[in-house]
Short mmCIF file of C-alpha atoms in Angstrom, two decimals:
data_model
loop_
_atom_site.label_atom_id
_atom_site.label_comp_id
_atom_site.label_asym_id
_atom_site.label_seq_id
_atom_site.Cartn_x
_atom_site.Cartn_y
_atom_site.Cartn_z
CA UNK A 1 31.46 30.49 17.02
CA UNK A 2 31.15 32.32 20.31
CA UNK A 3 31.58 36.03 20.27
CA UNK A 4 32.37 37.95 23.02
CA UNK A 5 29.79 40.49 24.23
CA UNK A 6 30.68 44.85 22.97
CA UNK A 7 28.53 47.36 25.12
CA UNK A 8 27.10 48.10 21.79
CA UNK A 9 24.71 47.72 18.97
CA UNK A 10 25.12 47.50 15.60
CA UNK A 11 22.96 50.36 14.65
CA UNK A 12 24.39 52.06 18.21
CA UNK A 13 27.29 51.61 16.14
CA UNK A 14 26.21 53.55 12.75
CA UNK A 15 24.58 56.48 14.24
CA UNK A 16 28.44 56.84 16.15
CA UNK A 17 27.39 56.32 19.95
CA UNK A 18 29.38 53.11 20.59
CA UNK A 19 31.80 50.52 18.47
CA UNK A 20 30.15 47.83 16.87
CA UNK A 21 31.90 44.23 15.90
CA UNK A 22 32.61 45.16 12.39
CA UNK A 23 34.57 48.09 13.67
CA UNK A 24 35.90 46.54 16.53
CA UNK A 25 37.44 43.44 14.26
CA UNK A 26 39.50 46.50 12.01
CA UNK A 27 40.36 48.60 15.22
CA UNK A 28 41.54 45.55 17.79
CA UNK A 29 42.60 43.23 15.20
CA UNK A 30 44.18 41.01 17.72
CA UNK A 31 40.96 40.80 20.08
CA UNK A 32 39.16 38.15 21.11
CA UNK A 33 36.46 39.20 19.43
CA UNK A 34 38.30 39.42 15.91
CA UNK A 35 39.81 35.79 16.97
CA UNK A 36 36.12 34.31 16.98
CA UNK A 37 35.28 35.67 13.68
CA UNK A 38 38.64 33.78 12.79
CA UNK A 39 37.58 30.52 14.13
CA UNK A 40 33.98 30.96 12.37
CA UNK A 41 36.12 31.14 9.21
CA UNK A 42 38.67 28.03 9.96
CA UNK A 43 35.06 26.37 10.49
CA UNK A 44 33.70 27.06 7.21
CA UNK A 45 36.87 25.83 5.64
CA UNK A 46 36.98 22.51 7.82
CA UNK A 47 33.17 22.10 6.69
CA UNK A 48 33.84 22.40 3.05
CA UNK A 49 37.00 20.39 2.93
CA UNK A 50 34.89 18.06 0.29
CA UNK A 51 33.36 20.28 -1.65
CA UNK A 52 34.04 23.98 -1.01
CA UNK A 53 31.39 26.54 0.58
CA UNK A 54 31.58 29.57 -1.44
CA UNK A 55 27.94 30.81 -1.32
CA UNK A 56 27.45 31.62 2.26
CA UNK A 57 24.08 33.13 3.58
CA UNK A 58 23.96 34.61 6.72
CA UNK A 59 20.20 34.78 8.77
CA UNK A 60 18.71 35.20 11.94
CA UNK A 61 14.96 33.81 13.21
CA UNK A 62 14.10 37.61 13.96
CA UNK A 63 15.67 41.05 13.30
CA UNK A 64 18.38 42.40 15.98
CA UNK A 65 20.25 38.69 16.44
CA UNK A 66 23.73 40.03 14.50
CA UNK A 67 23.22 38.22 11.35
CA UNK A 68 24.55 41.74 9.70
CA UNK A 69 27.21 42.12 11.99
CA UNK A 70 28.71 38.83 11.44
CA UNK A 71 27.95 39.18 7.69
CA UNK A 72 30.57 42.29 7.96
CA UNK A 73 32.98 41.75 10.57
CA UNK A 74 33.16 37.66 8.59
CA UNK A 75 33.68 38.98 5.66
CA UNK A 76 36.68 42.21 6.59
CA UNK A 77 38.16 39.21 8.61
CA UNK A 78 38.11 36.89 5.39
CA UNK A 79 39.08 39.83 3.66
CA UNK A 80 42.06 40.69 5.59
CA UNK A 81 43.25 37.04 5.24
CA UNK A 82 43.95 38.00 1.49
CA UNK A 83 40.66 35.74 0.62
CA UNK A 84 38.64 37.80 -2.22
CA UNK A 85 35.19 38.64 -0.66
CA UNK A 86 32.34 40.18 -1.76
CA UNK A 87 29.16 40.92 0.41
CA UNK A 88 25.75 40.95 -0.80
CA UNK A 89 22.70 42.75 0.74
CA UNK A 90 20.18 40.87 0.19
CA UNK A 91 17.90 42.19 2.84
CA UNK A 92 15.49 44.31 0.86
CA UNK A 93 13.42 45.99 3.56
CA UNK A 94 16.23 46.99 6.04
CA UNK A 95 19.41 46.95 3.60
CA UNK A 96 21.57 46.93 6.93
CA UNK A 97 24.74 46.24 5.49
CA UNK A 98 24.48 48.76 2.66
CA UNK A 99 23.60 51.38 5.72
CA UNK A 100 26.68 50.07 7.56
CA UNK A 101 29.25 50.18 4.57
CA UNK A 102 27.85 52.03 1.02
CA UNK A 103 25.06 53.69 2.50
CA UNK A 104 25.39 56.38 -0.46
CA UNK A 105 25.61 53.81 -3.31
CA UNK A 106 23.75 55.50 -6.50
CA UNK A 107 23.54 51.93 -8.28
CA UNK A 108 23.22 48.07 -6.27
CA UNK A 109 22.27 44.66 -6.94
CA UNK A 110 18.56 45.41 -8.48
CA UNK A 111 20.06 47.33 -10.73
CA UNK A 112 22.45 44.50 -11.90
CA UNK A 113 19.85 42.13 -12.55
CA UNK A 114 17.94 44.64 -13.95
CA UNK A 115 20.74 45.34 -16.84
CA UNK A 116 20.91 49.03 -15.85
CA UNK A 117 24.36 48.61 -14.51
CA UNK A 118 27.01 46.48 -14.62
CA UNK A 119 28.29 44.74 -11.50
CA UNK A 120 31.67 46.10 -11.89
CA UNK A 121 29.72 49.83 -11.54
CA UNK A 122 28.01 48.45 -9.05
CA UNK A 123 30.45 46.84 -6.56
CA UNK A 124 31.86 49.12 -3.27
CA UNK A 125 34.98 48.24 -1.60
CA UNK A 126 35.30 48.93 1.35
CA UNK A 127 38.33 50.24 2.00
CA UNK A 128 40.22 49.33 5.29
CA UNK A 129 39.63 45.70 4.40
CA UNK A 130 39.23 45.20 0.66
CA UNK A 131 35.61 43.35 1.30
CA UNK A 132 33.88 43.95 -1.97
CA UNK A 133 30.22 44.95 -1.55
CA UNK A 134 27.29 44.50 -3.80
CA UNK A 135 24.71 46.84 -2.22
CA UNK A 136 20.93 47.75 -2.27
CA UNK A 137 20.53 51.20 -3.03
CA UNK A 138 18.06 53.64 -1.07
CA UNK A 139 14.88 53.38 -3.39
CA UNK A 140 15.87 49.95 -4.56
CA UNK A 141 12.91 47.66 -3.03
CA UNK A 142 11.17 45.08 -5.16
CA UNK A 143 8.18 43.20 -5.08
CA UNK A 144 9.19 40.91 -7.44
CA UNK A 145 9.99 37.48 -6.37
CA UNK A 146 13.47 38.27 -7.19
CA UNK A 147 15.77 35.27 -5.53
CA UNK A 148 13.71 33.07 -7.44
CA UNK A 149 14.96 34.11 -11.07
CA UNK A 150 17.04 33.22 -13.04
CA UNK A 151 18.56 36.60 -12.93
CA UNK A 152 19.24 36.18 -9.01
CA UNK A 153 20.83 32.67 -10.03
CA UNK A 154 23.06 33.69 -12.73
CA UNK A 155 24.04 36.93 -10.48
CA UNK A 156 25.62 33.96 -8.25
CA UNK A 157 26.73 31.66 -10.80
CA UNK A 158 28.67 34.40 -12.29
CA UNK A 159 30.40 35.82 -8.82
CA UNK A 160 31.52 32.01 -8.24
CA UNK A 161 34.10 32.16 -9.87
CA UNK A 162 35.52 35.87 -9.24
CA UNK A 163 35.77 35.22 -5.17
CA UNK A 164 36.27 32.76 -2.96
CA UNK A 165 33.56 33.62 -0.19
CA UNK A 166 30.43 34.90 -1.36
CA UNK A 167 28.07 36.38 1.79
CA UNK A 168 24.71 36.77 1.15
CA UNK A 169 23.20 39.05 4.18
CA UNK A 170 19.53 37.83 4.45
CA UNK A 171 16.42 38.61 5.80
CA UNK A 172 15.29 37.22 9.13
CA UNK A 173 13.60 34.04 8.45
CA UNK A 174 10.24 34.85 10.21
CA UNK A 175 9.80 37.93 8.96
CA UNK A 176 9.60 37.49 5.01
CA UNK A 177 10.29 33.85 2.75
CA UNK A 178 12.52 35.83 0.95
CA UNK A 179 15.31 33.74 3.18
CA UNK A 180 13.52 30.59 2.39
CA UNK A 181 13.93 31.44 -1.74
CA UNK A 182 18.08 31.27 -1.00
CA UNK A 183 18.26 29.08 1.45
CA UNK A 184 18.68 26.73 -1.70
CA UNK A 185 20.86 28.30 -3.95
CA UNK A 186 23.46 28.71 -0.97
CA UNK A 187 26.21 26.07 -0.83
CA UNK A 188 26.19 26.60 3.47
CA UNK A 189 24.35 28.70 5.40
CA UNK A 190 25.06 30.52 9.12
CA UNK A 191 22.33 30.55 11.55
CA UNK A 192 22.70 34.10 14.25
CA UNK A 193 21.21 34.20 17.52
CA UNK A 194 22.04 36.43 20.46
CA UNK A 195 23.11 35.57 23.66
CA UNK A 196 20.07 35.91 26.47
CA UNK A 197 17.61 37.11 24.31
CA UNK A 198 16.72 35.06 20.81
CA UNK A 199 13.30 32.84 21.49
CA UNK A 200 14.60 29.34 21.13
CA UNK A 201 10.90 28.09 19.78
CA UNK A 202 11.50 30.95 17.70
CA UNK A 203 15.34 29.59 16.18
CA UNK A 204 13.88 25.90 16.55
CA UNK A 205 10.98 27.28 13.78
CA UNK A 206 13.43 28.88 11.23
CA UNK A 207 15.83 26.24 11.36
CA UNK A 208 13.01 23.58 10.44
CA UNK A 209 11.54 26.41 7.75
CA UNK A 210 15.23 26.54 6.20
CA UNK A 211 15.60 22.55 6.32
CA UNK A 212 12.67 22.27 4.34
CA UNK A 213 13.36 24.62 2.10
CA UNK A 214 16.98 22.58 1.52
CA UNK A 215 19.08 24.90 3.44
CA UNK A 216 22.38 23.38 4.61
CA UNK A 217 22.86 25.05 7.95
CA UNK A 218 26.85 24.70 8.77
CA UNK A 219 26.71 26.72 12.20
CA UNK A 220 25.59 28.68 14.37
CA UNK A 221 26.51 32.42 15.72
CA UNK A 222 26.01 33.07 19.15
CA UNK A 223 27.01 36.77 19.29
CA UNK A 224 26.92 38.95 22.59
CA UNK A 225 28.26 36.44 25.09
CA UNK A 226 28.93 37.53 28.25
CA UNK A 227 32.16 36.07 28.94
CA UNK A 228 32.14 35.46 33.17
CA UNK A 229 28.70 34.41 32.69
CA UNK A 230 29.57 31.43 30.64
CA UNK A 231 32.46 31.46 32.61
CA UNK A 232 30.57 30.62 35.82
CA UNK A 233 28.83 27.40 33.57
CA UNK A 234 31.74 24.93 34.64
CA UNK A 235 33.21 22.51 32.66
CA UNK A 236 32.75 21.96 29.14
CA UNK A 237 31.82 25.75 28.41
CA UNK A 238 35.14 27.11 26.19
CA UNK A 239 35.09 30.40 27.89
CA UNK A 240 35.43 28.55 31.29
CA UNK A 241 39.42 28.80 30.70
CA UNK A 242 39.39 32.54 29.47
CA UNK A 243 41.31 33.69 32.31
CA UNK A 244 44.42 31.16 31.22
CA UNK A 245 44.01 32.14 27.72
CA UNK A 246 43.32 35.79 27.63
CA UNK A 247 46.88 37.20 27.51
CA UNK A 248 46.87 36.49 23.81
CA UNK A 249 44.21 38.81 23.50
CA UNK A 250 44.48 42.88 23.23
CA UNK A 251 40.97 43.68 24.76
#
């Protein structure tokens, strides 16, 4: 999926300067924007017509590609469709989506596995979509080689079969192996990069890294595209039509 470049960042977006892409899907739900979120969606459906693609992790090569912005505006579009979602943080040094959407939560995922509370305590929903949210809480980092236990695995096992789209909101893959340790138990997994800036030696690495480690990569993200740029790329580029296609569009 393509998604059309916002004059704004996703932390730009928490500290209230500018709209972000999870916003931006609840506010112009009829945007071009929300529609590629939509057609990353269709595609994980198409790609798991054999066997379905519940556990979904979402990672980047380096921090600052979107991977937590598609994690949130996926799963309030999924969400919206009347699919039951539930997003997990499972970034344990940033914890971006629990800033973006339970940045208060007294209880999270640790403390699931942990047996100090129970995932029904522990679950947020976010309320202008109904995306459920397993979050990290403030003081919650670990160590531990957590998404290697048994814990982590029966965590997932056990949230199979209450959803039907489990997002897993990972760490960038060059930064910690903690990406590498899921890459595994995921059933699909979405690769983000950003328009004009991610390193391609630097996607090329993590997406060998993941392959290894048994990841099924199902697509790709490219998130801030600028639209008369690609545009301008001639024939064969999807946005080279936007101008005859645009009027279905609110933004």
């Amino acid at each position: 999926a393509s998604v059309p470049k916002l004059k704004a960042g996703f932390f730009e977006g928490l500290r209230g300067k500018r709209t972000e892409p999870g916003q931006y899907v609840l506010n112009k739900p009829l945007s071009s924007i929300a529609e590629s979120y939509r057609t990353l969606r269709s595609g994980l459906k198409v790609a798991g017509l054999d066997k379905p693609l519940t556990v979904i992790a979402v990672t980047s090569a380096l921090p600052g590609e979107g991977k937590t912005t598609t994690t949130i505006a996926l799963g309030r579009i999924a969400a919206q469709a009347a699919d039951r979602v539930l997003a997990i943080d499972c970034d344990l040094r940033r914890r971006g989506l629990s800033m973006g959407l339970a940045p208060d939560a007294p209880t999270g995922m640790l403390e699931v596995l942990a047996g100090e509370s129970s995932l029904a305590d522990a679950i947020v929903v976010d309320e202008p979509s109904g995306l459920h949210v397993l979050p990290l809480t403030v003081s919650s980092f670990s160590p531990k080689d957590l998404f290697r236990s048994e814990a982590f695995k029966t965590l997932l096992e056990r949230v199979r079969g209450q959803y039907d789209l489990i997002l897993l909101d990972t760490a960038p893959v060059m930064a910690v192996a903690d990406t590498r340790a899921i890459a595994s138990l995921a059933d699909g997994m979405i690769f983000s990069v950003e328009w004009g800036r991610s390193p391609v030696g630097a996607a090329r690495l993590s997406i060998d890294a993941l392959t290894r480690a048994k990841g099924n990569i199902v697509g790709v993200v490219l998130n801030g595209v600028d639209i008369n740029r690609q545009a301008r790329y001639g024939y064969g580029a999807y946005y080279t039509y936007y101008g005859s296609y645009q009027k279905y569009y609110t933004n």
